[in-house]
Amino acid sequence: MQEYYSLHPRFYHAVDCIIFGFSGGELNLLLLKRKFDPGMGEWSLMGGFVQEDESVDDAAKRVLFELTGLTNVFMEQVGVFGKVGRDPGERVISTAYYALININDYDRQLVESHNAHWININELPALLFDHEQMVERAKTVMKVQAELQPTCFSLLPEYFTLTQLQSLYEAINGAALDKRNFRKRVAERDFIEKTRLIDKTTSRRGASLYRFNEEKYNNSQRLKI
Amino acid sequence: MQEYYSLHPRFYHAVDCIIFGFSGGELNLLLLKRKFDPGMGEWSLMGGFVQEDESVDDAAKRVLFELTGLTNVFMEQVGVFGKVGRDPGERVISTAYYALININDYDRQLVESHNAHWININELPALLFDHEQMVERAKTVMKVQAELQPTCFSLLPEYFTLTQLQSLYEAINGAALDKRNFRKRVAERDFIEKTRLIDKTTSRRGASLYRFNEEKYNNSQRLKI
DNA sequence: TCAAAAGTGTTAAGTTTACACCCATGA
DNA sequence: TCATGGGTGTAAACTTAACACTTTTGA
């Protein structure tokens, strides 16, 4: 019985995080300019190794916390990357996760100390190992999820304008949307609540601030915007 | 540099296969009644351990081949299952895959020698470890994929009737479809080709046999049926 | 007073749904 | 001749897409 396991090899297991932020009408990824080997000087995703006492999902949460200081972040598995030579140093199997964070909320000191930077998703540099494939798959998975569920509110502050929400949808779908049609759809979804707050920072006239009501969403049947 | 890796623990890495087959208008899974420990006598998914010289994806293909004798099967990752105590014997991280096979095509001797059986997806027994969660997630992922791409043809023989195709869609979606509307949609998709062959086994009159044309599908923009 | 972003309805086109009967055949 | 599964069209309901001007206000 003991041999059942011990006949087989064991592997390091890493997690790598594709961290999405939304700012200036564009999606960005939080990437590290590595100050350490392997891959010193190259761009990479934030990663880490799974430890004995934690699940793979917990390792991903820990790694995200170590970089951003954030907990309770929307995070989902992208997939396993397990090619034999993907890490030239040692055999490492990695699980990629994507995270959606509010770009105003993270711990700037921590991010700076890791030498991490927000990079526009349309201007990504070459990345270490197979991290570019991870990013590609994360973009696909993120779009599919955003279609199925209103996950994208995790990228916005608690209060947001409809112009911000629309430009987020445009950034995710990579296509312009009609303003009147978009607002009509939003008005039909009662889980997107208009508040009495006005944001005067983006226009002289001011724009109404809206809020995502998760409870109402869970009670509704509408799955997308 | 060497310490970069060796500070961290290593883990066994398994793959587990959720194998879908379609027969008698119903989806079925190929499950093992285990003849060995751990979990002797219990029902489980077909699984195996990743070896030094193979990628995780290749390990899944190998394991599927060991059970069914099939290669070139449609297979996709479902996700990583990495809880600490999920396998009570040792710490094992597992990647689940789902496979869609033509239920007429597999190697019956191999399947018998593994003590594997086709079980209706709506009458599944209790399963070992976290295999029930794997199956639940595989069902969800399979449905989403089937919506996005015509993956389901992998479950059918090369030639099939429209009645078979419709009952497959009904089994996947768990809902009845209107025959005329379904056939109208099929007629609009030119990657589903009518052949001059007639299947006389299911009715006296006989039903035209159709075929999935992958090349036409790749050249078309239509993503679903 | 004007620049800049916010806000607002209607119509046509397209898609989806609902629905019932005849056909061909072998037993 | 009849039981069985195969095959076919239309109209109403609903959804999506296209489109342009007025409002508010601070500088």
Short mmCIF file of C-alpha atoms (C1' of nucleotides) in Angstrom, two decimals:
data_model
loop_
_atom_site.label_atom_id
_atom_site.label_comp_id
_atom_site.label_asym_id
_atom_site.label_seq_id
_atom_site.Cartn_x
_atom_site.Cartn_y
_atom_site.Cartn_z
CA MET A 1 0.00 0.00 0.00
CA GLN A 2 2.80 2.38 0.87
CA GLU A 3 4.36 1.63 -2.52
CA TYR A 4 1.18 2.80 -4.22
CA TYR A 5 2.43 6.32 -3.75
CA SER A 6 6.18 5.98 -3.31
CA LEU A 7 6.73 4.43 -6.72
CA HIS A 8 5.88 7.79 -8.21
CA PRO A 9 7.88 10.99 -8.46
CA ARG A 10 7.03 14.19 -6.61
CA PHE A 11 7.14 17.71 -7.99
CA TYR A 12 7.38 21.28 -6.84
CA HIS A 13 4.01 22.94 -7.27
CA ALA A 14 3.88 26.65 -7.98
CA VAL A 15 1.04 29.14 -8.30
CA ASP A 16 1.19 32.14 -10.64
CA CYS A 17 -1.19 35.08 -10.51
CA ILE A 18 -2.55 37.06 -13.43
CA ILE A 19 -3.71 40.20 -11.62
CA PHE A 20 -6.11 42.41 -13.56
CA GLY A 21 -6.70 46.07 -12.73
CA PHE A 22 -8.81 48.65 -14.54
CA SER A 23 -7.67 52.22 -14.90
CA GLY A 24 -7.98 55.00 -17.46
CA GLY A 25 -10.43 52.98 -19.55
CA GLU A 26 -7.91 50.16 -19.99
CA LEU A 27 -7.17 46.77 -18.47
CA ASN A 28 -3.75 46.36 -16.89
CA LEU A 29 -1.76 43.50 -15.42
CA LEU A 30 0.45 43.70 -12.36
CA LEU A 31 3.81 42.29 -13.45
CA LEU A 32 7.16 41.88 -11.71
CA LYS A 33 10.48 43.04 -13.04
CA ARG A 34 12.40 40.28 -11.31
CA LYS A 35 15.16 41.22 -8.89
CA PHE A 36 16.11 37.59 -8.32
CA ASP A 37 16.98 34.41 -10.17
CA PRO A 38 15.77 32.48 -12.03
CA GLY A 39 14.99 35.10 -14.66
CA MET A 40 16.57 38.14 -13.00
CA GLY A 41 15.76 41.27 -15.01
CA GLU A 42 12.92 39.63 -16.90
CA TRP A 43 9.22 40.35 -16.57
CA SER A 44 7.13 37.69 -14.89
CA LEU A 45 3.90 37.00 -13.09
CA MET A 46 3.81 37.04 -9.31
CA GLY A 47 4.25 33.47 -8.14
CA GLY A 48 5.17 31.24 -5.26
CA PHE A 49 5.36 27.64 -4.13
CA VAL A 50 2.64 25.59 -2.51
CA GLN A 51 3.58 24.63 1.04
CA GLU A 52 2.81 21.47 3.03
CA ASP A 53 0.07 22.99 5.14
CA GLU A 54 -1.94 24.85 2.52
CA SER A 55 -4.20 23.99 -0.39
CA VAL A 56 -3.28 25.12 -3.89
CA ASP A 57 -6.08 27.71 -3.80
CA ASP A 58 -4.83 29.00 -0.45
CA ALA A 59 -1.30 29.29 -1.81
CA ALA A 60 -2.64 31.50 -4.60
CA LYS A 61 -4.47 33.69 -2.09
CA ARG A 62 -1.33 33.95 0.02
CA VAL A 63 0.82 34.91 -2.95
CA LEU A 64 -1.66 37.59 -3.99
CA PHE A 65 -1.72 38.88 -0.42
CA GLU A 66 2.07 39.01 -0.27
CA LEU A 67 2.11 41.28 -3.29
CA THR A 68 -0.96 43.46 -2.76
CA GLY A 69 -1.94 43.20 0.91
CA LEU A 70 -5.44 42.28 -0.26
CA THR A 71 -7.70 39.51 1.00
CA ASN A 72 -11.17 38.47 -0.14
CA VAL A 73 -10.29 39.10 -3.74
CA PHE A 74 -12.13 37.55 -6.66
CA MET A 75 -9.82 34.79 -7.87
CA GLU A 76 -10.33 31.85 -10.18
CA GLN A 77 -8.22 29.04 -11.56
CA VAL A 78 -7.00 29.44 -15.11
CA GLY A 79 -5.43 26.01 -15.40
CA VAL A 80 -2.45 23.79 -14.83
CA PHE A 81 0.77 24.29 -16.74
CA GLY A 82 2.76 21.11 -16.52
CA LYS A 83 5.13 20.75 -19.47
CA VAL A 84 8.36 19.00 -18.61
CA GLY A 85 10.80 21.82 -19.38
CA ARG A 86 8.62 24.82 -18.61
CA ASP A 87 10.91 25.90 -15.78
CA PRO A 88 14.46 25.20 -16.96
CA GLY A 89 15.81 25.01 -13.39
CA GLU A 90 13.71 22.19 -11.95
CA ARG A 91 10.54 20.34 -12.80
CA VAL A 92 7.81 22.62 -11.48
CA ILE A 93 4.10 22.20 -12.15
CA SER A 94 2.24 25.47 -11.87
CA THR A 95 -1.39 26.39 -11.42
CA ALA A 96 -2.30 29.80 -12.84
CA TYR A 97 -4.99 31.96 -11.23
CA TYR A 98 -6.49 35.20 -12.32
CA ALA A 99 -7.50 37.91 -9.86
CA LEU A 100 -9.66 40.99 -10.36
CA ILE A 101 -8.72 43.85 -8.07
CA ASN A 102 -9.75 47.44 -7.62
CA ILE A 103 -6.71 49.33 -8.76
CA ASN A 104 -7.11 51.96 -6.04
CA ASP A 105 -7.02 49.51 -3.18
CA TYR A 106 -3.71 47.71 -3.09
CA ASP A 107 -0.73 48.30 -0.81
CA ARG A 108 1.62 50.51 -2.83
CA GLN A 109 4.63 49.89 -0.60
CA LEU A 110 4.39 46.13 -0.96
CA VAL A 111 4.02 46.40 -4.70
CA GLU A 112 7.00 48.70 -4.95
CA SER A 113 9.13 46.44 -2.78
CA HIS A 114 8.43 43.57 -5.20
CA ASN A 115 9.34 45.77 -8.13
CA ALA A 116 5.89 45.25 -9.62
CA HIS A 117 4.25 47.53 -12.17
CA TRP A 118 0.89 47.93 -13.86
CA ILE A 119 1.23 47.25 -17.57
CA ASN A 120 -1.44 47.94 -20.17
CA ILE A 121 -2.79 44.63 -21.37
CA ASN A 122 -2.29 45.64 -25.00
CA GLU A 123 1.36 46.50 -24.47
CA LEU A 124 2.67 43.50 -22.58
CA PRO A 125 6.40 42.76 -22.65
CA ALA A 126 7.89 39.31 -23.19
CA LEU A 127 7.44 37.19 -20.08
CA LEU A 128 9.39 34.48 -18.30
CA PHE A 129 8.88 30.76 -18.97
CA ASP A 130 5.35 30.02 -20.16
CA HIS A 131 3.84 33.05 -18.46
CA GLU A 132 2.68 34.51 -21.77
CA GLN A 133 0.58 31.41 -22.40
CA MET A 134 -0.84 31.74 -18.90
CA VAL A 135 -1.81 35.34 -19.63
CA GLU A 136 -3.44 34.36 -22.92
CA ARG A 137 -5.51 31.68 -21.28
CA ALA A 138 -6.37 33.96 -18.37
CA LYS A 139 -7.69 36.59 -20.80
CA THR A 140 -9.91 34.00 -22.45
CA VAL A 141 -11.18 32.55 -19.19
CA MET A 142 -11.77 36.01 -17.76
CA LYS A 143 -13.86 37.05 -20.75
CA VAL A 144 -15.94 33.91 -20.64
CA GLN A 145 -16.56 34.35 -16.91
CA ALA A 146 -17.41 38.02 -17.36
CA GLU A 147 -20.03 36.97 -19.91
CA LEU A 148 -21.56 34.46 -17.54
CA GLN A 149 -21.46 36.45 -14.32
CA PRO A 150 -20.98 40.09 -13.36
CA THR A 151 -17.50 39.42 -12.01
CA CYS A 152 -16.22 42.68 -13.43
CA PHE A 153 -17.54 44.75 -10.52
CA SER A 154 -14.48 43.49 -8.63
CA LEU A 155 -12.42 45.73 -10.91
CA LEU A 156 -14.37 48.86 -9.98
CA PRO A 157 -14.58 50.87 -6.78
CA GLU A 158 -17.74 50.44 -4.71
CA TYR A 159 -19.30 53.48 -6.37
CA PHE A 160 -18.87 53.95 -10.09
CA THR A 161 -20.41 55.90 -12.96
CA LEU A 162 -22.12 54.31 -15.93
CA THR A 163 -19.44 55.72 -18.19
CA GLN A 164 -16.81 53.83 -16.16
CA LEU A 165 -18.86 50.63 -16.24
CA GLN A 166 -19.36 50.91 -19.99
CA SER A 167 -15.69 51.54 -20.67
CA LEU A 168 -14.85 48.49 -18.55
CA TYR A 169 -17.16 46.36 -20.65
CA GLU A 170 -15.62 47.83 -23.76
CA ALA A 171 -12.14 47.01 -22.49
CA ILE A 172 -13.12 43.42 -21.70
CA ASN A 173 -14.92 42.81 -24.98
CA GLY A 174 -12.52 44.84 -27.08
CA ALA A 175 -15.40 46.57 -28.86
CA ALA A 176 -17.30 49.81 -28.54
CA LEU A 177 -20.84 49.70 -27.20
CA ASP A 178 -23.80 51.96 -27.90
CA LYS A 179 -24.33 54.26 -24.93
CA ARG A 180 -28.12 54.29 -25.03
CA ASN A 181 -28.45 50.54 -25.48
CA PHE A 182 -25.95 49.93 -22.70
CA ARG A 183 -27.80 52.19 -20.27
CA LYS A 184 -31.12 50.61 -21.18
CA ARG A 185 -29.73 47.19 -20.25
CA VAL A 186 -28.29 48.50 -17.01
CA ALA A 187 -31.67 50.01 -16.11
CA GLU A 188 -33.27 46.56 -16.53
CA ARG A 189 -30.86 44.99 -14.04
CA ASP A 190 -31.98 45.93 -10.56
CA PHE A 191 -28.75 44.64 -9.04
CA ILE A 192 -27.06 47.75 -10.41
CA GLU A 193 -28.37 50.41 -8.09
CA LYS A 194 -28.36 54.11 -8.69
CA THR A 195 -27.34 56.05 -5.59
CA ARG A 196 -27.96 59.70 -4.80
CA LEU A 197 -24.23 60.37 -4.92
CA ILE A 198 -22.76 62.45 -7.74
CA ASP A 199 -19.23 62.22 -9.04
CA LYS A 200 -18.06 65.67 -10.07
CA THR A 201 -14.51 64.67 -10.91
CA THR A 202 -15.13 63.55 -14.46
CA SER A 203 -17.41 66.32 -15.73
CA ARG A 204 -18.73 69.73 -14.79
CA ARG A 205 -22.25 68.46 -14.81
CA GLY A 206 -21.46 65.45 -12.64
CA ALA A 207 -22.46 61.81 -13.10
CA SER A 208 -24.63 59.67 -10.86
CA LEU A 209 -22.78 56.98 -8.95
CA TYR A 210 -24.04 53.42 -9.06
CA ARG A 211 -23.38 50.40 -6.88
CA PHE A 212 -23.45 46.64 -7.42
CA ASN A 213 -25.91 44.95 -5.07
CA GLU A 214 -24.68 41.38 -4.74
CA GLU A 215 -27.66 40.24 -2.73
CA LYS A 216 -30.11 41.41 -5.37
CA TYR A 217 -27.94 39.74 -7.99
CA ASN A 218 -28.09 36.42 -6.18
CA ASN A 219 -31.87 36.67 -6.01
CA SER A 220 -32.24 37.53 -9.67
CA GLN A 221 -32.10 35.23 -12.65
CA ARG A 222 -30.18 37.62 -14.87
CA LEU A 223 -26.71 36.30 -15.39
CA LYS A 224 -25.08 39.02 -17.42
CA ILE A 225 -25.21 42.66 -18.31
CA MET B 1 19.98 29.57 -6.54
CA GLN B 2 19.64 25.88 -5.84
CA GLU B 3 17.90 26.75 -2.57
CA TYR B 4 15.29 28.71 -4.49
CA TYR B 5 13.61 25.40 -5.22
CA SER B 6 14.84 23.07 -2.49
CA LEU B 7 13.37 25.12 0.33
CA HIS B 8 9.97 24.03 -0.86
CA PRO B 9 8.10 20.75 -0.52
CA ARG B 10 7.29 18.45 -3.39
CA PHE B 11 4.04 16.62 -4.01
CA TYR B 12 2.67 13.66 -5.88
CA HIS B 13 0.67 14.87 -8.83
CA ALA B 14 -2.27 12.81 -10.06
CA VAL B 15 -4.61 13.10 -13.01
CA ASP B 16 -8.24 11.97 -12.87
CA CYS B 17 -10.46 11.51 -15.90
CA ILE B 18 -14.15 12.23 -16.16
CA ILE B 19 -15.01 10.18 -19.24
CA PHE B 20 -18.32 11.03 -20.92
CA GLY B 21 -20.11 8.69 -23.27
CA PHE B 22 -23.51 9.01 -24.92
CA SER B 23 -25.83 6.08 -25.31
CA GLY B 24 -29.56 5.48 -25.33
CA GLY B 25 -30.28 9.18 -25.24
CA GLU B 26 -28.38 9.62 -21.99
CA LEU B 27 -24.95 10.78 -20.87
CA ASN B 28 -22.86 8.26 -18.98
CA LEU B 29 -19.58 8.28 -17.12
CA LEU B 30 -17.00 5.52 -17.17
CA LEU B 31 -16.30 4.74 -13.50
CA LEU B 32 -14.11 2.18 -11.76
CA LYS B 33 -15.21 -0.16 -9.05
CA ARG B 34 -11.79 -0.25 -7.42
CA LYS B 35 -10.06 -3.59 -7.05
CA PHE B 36 -7.14 -2.04 -5.14
CA ASP B 37 -6.35 0.25 -2.24
CA PRO B 38 -6.76 3.05 -1.39
CA GLY B 39 -10.54 2.85 -1.64
CA MET B 40 -10.92 -0.82 -2.57
CA GLY B 41 -14.57 -1.57 -3.38
CA GLU B 42 -15.48 2.08 -3.81
CA TRP B 43 -16.38 3.82 -7.03
CA SER B 44 -13.82 6.25 -8.42
CA LEU B 45 -12.65 8.04 -11.50
CA MET B 46 -9.86 6.54 -13.58
CA GLY B 47 -6.64 8.15 -12.44
CA GLY B 48 -2.89 7.88 -12.36
CA PHE B 49 0.27 9.66 -11.37
CA VAL B 50 2.29 12.10 -13.43
CA GLN B 51 5.74 10.71 -14.23
CA GLU B 52 9.09 12.49 -14.57
CA ASP B 53 9.19 12.41 -18.35
CA GLU B 54 5.65 13.49 -19.21
CA SER B 55 3.61 16.66 -19.02
CA VAL B 56 0.44 16.73 -16.95
CA ASP B 57 -1.66 16.78 -20.12
CA ASP B 58 0.26 13.79 -21.48
CA ALA B 59 -0.29 11.91 -18.25
CA ALA B 60 -4.03 12.42 -18.67
CA LYS B 61 -3.88 11.14 -22.24
CA ARG B 62 -1.88 8.12 -21.11
CA VAL B 63 -4.31 7.30 -18.32
CA LEU B 64 -7.26 7.55 -20.71
CA PHE B 65 -5.42 5.30 -23.16
CA GLU B 66 -4.68 2.75 -20.43
CA LEU B 67 -8.39 2.43 -19.74
CA THR B 68 -9.93 2.73 -23.19
CA GLY B 69 -7.20 2.08 -25.75
CA LEU B 70 -8.17 5.38 -27.40
CA THR B 71 -5.87 8.13 -28.63
CA ASN B 72 -6.73 11.49 -30.21
CA VAL B 73 -9.64 11.94 -27.89
CA PHE B 74 -11.19 15.31 -27.11
CA MET B 75 -9.90 16.14 -23.61
CA GLU B 76 -9.86 19.34 -21.60
CA GLN B 77 -8.70 20.37 -18.16
CA VAL B 78 -11.39 20.76 -15.56
CA GLY B 79 -9.15 22.16 -12.84
CA VAL B 80 -6.74 21.46 -10.02
CA PHE B 81 -7.88 19.85 -6.81
CA GLY B 82 -5.30 20.62 -4.16
CA LYS B 83 -6.84 20.51 -0.68
CA VAL B 84 -4.48 19.25 2.01
CA GLY B 85 -6.41 16.16 3.10
CA ARG B 86 -8.16 15.27 -0.15
CA ASP B 87 -6.29 11.96 -0.37
CA PRO B 88 -6.06 10.63 3.18
CA GLY B 89 -3.02 8.47 2.37
CA GLU B 90 -0.54 11.06 1.19
CA ARG B 91 -0.60 14.65 0.01
CA VAL B 92 -1.57 14.37 -3.64
CA ILE B 93 -2.49 17.27 -5.89
CA SER B 94 -4.72 16.20 -8.75
CA THR B 95 -5.65 17.72 -12.07
CA ALA B 96 -9.04 16.63 -13.38
CA TYR B 97 -9.72 16.27 -17.09
CA TYR B 98 -12.87 15.50 -18.96
CA ALA B 99 -12.94 13.41 -22.10
CA LEU B 100 -15.68 12.94 -24.69
CA ILE B 101 -15.61 9.55 -26.34
CA ASN B 102 -17.73 7.66 -28.81
CA ILE B 103 -19.21 4.93 -26.68
CA ASN B 104 -18.93 2.37 -29.50
CA ASP B 105 -15.21 2.79 -29.95
CA TYR B 106 -13.39 1.83 -26.80
CA ASP B 107 -11.50 -1.37 -26.01
CA ARG B 108 -13.97 -3.52 -24.07
CA GLN B 109 -11.33 -5.92 -22.77
CA LEU B 110 -9.26 -3.15 -21.23
CA VAL B 111 -12.31 -1.59 -19.64
CA GLU B 112 -13.38 -4.91 -18.21
CA SER B 113 -9.94 -5.65 -16.85
CA HIS B 114 -10.07 -2.34 -14.94
CA ASN B 115 -13.49 -3.21 -13.59
CA ALA B 116 -14.91 -0.07 -15.17
CA HIS B 117 -18.59 0.50 -15.96
CA TRP B 118 -20.74 3.04 -17.74
CA ILE B 119 -23.02 4.75 -15.25
CA ASN B 120 -25.89 7.06 -16.16
CA ILE B 121 -24.94 10.58 -15.19
CA ASN B 122 -28.20 11.06 -13.31
CA GLU B 123 -27.67 7.94 -11.21
CA LEU B 124 -24.10 8.31 -10.02
CA PRO B 125 -22.99 6.46 -6.90
CA ALA B 126 -20.93 8.02 -4.11
CA LEU B 127 -17.33 8.45 -5.24
CA LEU B 128 -13.93 8.28 -3.62
CA PHE B 129 -12.16 11.33 -2.14
CA ASP B 130 -13.24 14.55 -3.86
CA HIS B 131 -14.16 12.82 -7.12
CA GLU B 132 -17.78 13.93 -6.81
CA GLN B 133 -16.67 17.55 -6.82
CA MET B 134 -14.53 16.84 -9.85
CA VAL B 135 -17.55 15.39 -11.65
CA GLU B 136 -19.70 18.38 -10.72
CA ARG B 137 -17.14 20.81 -12.07
CA ALA B 138 -16.58 18.69 -15.16
CA LYS B 139 -20.32 18.76 -15.92
CA THR B 140 -20.33 22.55 -15.67
CA VAL B 141 -17.20 23.00 -17.76
CA MET B 142 -18.44 20.51 -20.35
CA LYS B 143 -21.73 22.36 -20.73
CA VAL B 144 -20.04 25.73 -21.09
CA GLN B 145 -17.65 24.32 -23.69
CA ALA B 146 -20.47 22.63 -25.57
CA GLU B 147 -22.20 26.02 -25.75
CA LEU B 148 -19.13 27.71 -27.14
CA GLN B 149 -17.96 25.04 -29.58
CA PRO B 150 -19.47 21.95 -31.18
CA THR B 151 -17.39 19.63 -29.01
CA CYS B 152 -20.28 17.24 -28.63
CA PHE B 153 -19.67 15.56 -31.98
CA SER B 154 -16.87 13.69 -30.20
CA LEU B 155 -19.61 11.81 -28.37
CA LEU B 156 -21.26 10.61 -31.57
CA PRO B 157 -20.18 8.15 -34.24
CA GLU B 158 -18.96 9.64 -37.51
CA TYR B 159 -22.43 9.30 -39.03
CA PHE B 160 -25.44 10.17 -36.93
CA THR B 161 -29.11 11.00 -37.35
CA LEU B 162 -30.65 14.32 -36.42
CA THR B 163 -32.71 12.57 -33.78
CA GLN B 164 -29.51 11.34 -32.15
CA LEU B 165 -27.94 14.78 -32.33
CA GLN B 166 -31.00 16.41 -30.82
CA SER B 167 -31.22 13.92 -27.99
CA LEU B 168 -27.54 14.55 -27.24
CA TYR B 169 -28.21 18.28 -26.99
CA GLU B 170 -31.18 17.55 -24.78
CA ALA B 171 -29.05 15.36 -22.53
CA ILE B 172 -26.38 18.05 -22.23
CA ASN B 173 -28.79 20.90 -21.58
CA GLY B 174 -31.18 18.86 -19.51
CA ALA B 175 -34.16 20.23 -21.41
CA ALA B 176 -36.34 19.19 -24.31
CA LEU B 177 -35.94 20.98 -27.62
CA ASP B 178 -38.45 21.65 -30.36
CA LYS B 179 -37.79 19.30 -33.27
CA ARG B 180 -38.58 21.76 -36.05
CA ASN B 181 -36.62 24.61 -34.51
CA PHE B 182 -33.67 22.32 -33.89
CA ARG B 183 -33.62 21.08 -37.48
CA LYS B 184 -33.94 24.61 -38.79
CA ARG B 185 -30.80 25.57 -36.88
CA VAL B 186 -28.93 22.52 -38.07
CA ALA B 187 -29.84 23.35 -41.68
CA GLU B 188 -28.28 26.81 -41.24
CA ARG B 189 -24.95 25.32 -40.14
CA ASP B 190 -23.17 24.03 -43.19
CA PHE B 191 -20.59 22.21 -41.09
CA ILE B 192 -23.27 19.62 -40.36
CA GLU B 193 -23.47 17.81 -43.66
CA LYS B 194 -26.27 15.59 -44.82
CA THR B 195 -24.96 12.45 -46.50
CA ARG B 196 -26.81 10.12 -48.86
CA LEU B 197 -26.63 7.36 -46.29
CA ILE B 198 -29.76 6.15 -44.55
CA ASP B 199 -29.93 4.56 -41.12
CA LYS B 200 -32.69 1.94 -41.13
CA THR B 201 -31.99 0.63 -37.63
CA THR B 202 -34.08 3.17 -35.74
CA SER B 203 -37.21 3.31 -37.88
CA ARG B 204 -38.91 1.59 -40.74
CA ARG B 205 -38.76 4.68 -42.86
CA GLY B 206 -35.07 5.27 -42.19
CA ALA B 207 -33.32 8.48 -41.21
CA SER B 208 -30.69 10.43 -43.15
CA LEU B 209 -27.21 10.24 -41.69
CA TYR B 210 -25.28 13.45 -41.12
CA ARG B 211 -21.61 14.13 -40.56
CA PHE B 212 -19.66 16.86 -38.79
CA ASN B 213 -17.29 18.62 -41.19
CA GLU B 214 -14.54 20.05 -39.02
CA GLU B 215 -12.88 21.90 -41.87
CA LYS B 216 -16.07 23.75 -42.74
CA TYR B 217 -16.56 24.50 -39.09
CA ASN B 218 -13.13 26.06 -38.82
CA ASN B 219 -13.86 28.26 -41.82
CA SER B 220 -17.22 29.38 -40.51
CA GLN B 221 -17.96 31.98 -37.89
CA ARG B 222 -20.76 30.05 -36.26
CA LEU B 223 -19.68 28.89 -32.87
CA LYS B 224 -22.62 26.85 -31.66
CA ILE B 225 -25.61 24.91 -32.77
"C1'" DT C 1 -20.74 81.49 -23.43
"C1'" DC C 2 -18.90 77.44 -24.48
"C1'" DA C 3 -16.60 73.04 -24.00
"C1'" DA C 4 -17.20 68.54 -22.24
"C1'" DA C 5 -19.32 64.73 -20.42
"C1'" DA C 6 -24.17 63.09 -18.91
"C1'" DG C 7 -28.36 61.74 -20.07
"C1'" DT C 8 -32.44 60.29 -22.87
"C1'" DG C 9 -36.64 57.01 -26.96
"C1'" DT C 10 -38.06 55.19 -31.06
"C1'" DT C 11 -38.07 52.23 -34.96
"C1'" DA C 12 -36.45 48.59 -37.94
"C1'" DA C 13 -34.13 44.25 -38.26
"C1'" DG C 14 -33.25 40.02 -36.64
"C1'" DT C 15 -33.91 36.08 -33.67
"C1'" DT C 16 -36.47 32.93 -31.03
"C1'" DT C 17 -40.48 30.51 -29.86
"C1'" DA C 18 -44.75 28.02 -30.33
"C1'" DC C 19 -47.25 24.97 -32.72
"C1'" DA C 20 -49.60 20.03 -35.81
"C1'" DC C 21 -49.72 17.32 -39.49
"C1'" DC C 22 -48.16 14.25 -43.43
"C1'" DC C 23 -44.57 10.71 -45.01
"C1'" DA C 24 -42.38 6.31 -45.78
"C1'" DT C 25 -41.73 1.81 -44.47
"C1'" DG C 26 -41.66 -3.08 -42.62
"C1'" DA C 27 -44.06 -6.10 -39.99
"C1'" DT D 1 -53.16 -1.50 -42.77
"C1'" DC D 2 -51.14 0.39 -39.16
"C1'" DA D 3 -47.66 1.62 -35.82
"C1'" DT D 4 -43.42 4.01 -35.65
"C1'" DG D 5 -40.11 7.40 -36.01
"C1'" DG D 6 -38.80 10.95 -39.89
"C1'" DG D 7 -39.59 15.06 -41.82
"C1'" DT D 8 -41.58 19.83 -42.77
"C1'" DG D 9 -43.41 25.99 -42.51
"C1'" DT D 10 -45.49 30.02 -40.60
"C1'" DA D 11 -46.74 33.70 -37.63
"C1'" DA D 12 -46.31 36.11 -33.20
"C1'" DA D 13 -43.33 37.56 -29.49
"C1'" DC D 14 -39.27 39.11 -28.13
"C1'" DT D 15 -34.58 40.92 -28.43
"C1'" DT D 16 -31.04 43.51 -30.47
"C1'" DA D 17 -29.20 47.21 -33.12
"C1'" DA D 18 -29.00 51.68 -35.13
"C1'" DC D 19 -29.36 56.29 -34.57
"C1'" DA D 20 -28.77 62.37 -32.63
"C1'" DC D 21 -29.91 65.72 -29.83
"C1'" DT D 22 -30.62 68.22 -25.18
"C1'" DT D 23 -28.87 69.07 -20.37
"C1'" DT D 24 -25.87 70.79 -16.88
"C1'" DT D 25 -22.22 73.34 -15.11
"C1'" DG D 26 -17.49 75.29 -14.05
"C1'" DA D 27 -14.03 77.76 -16.11
#
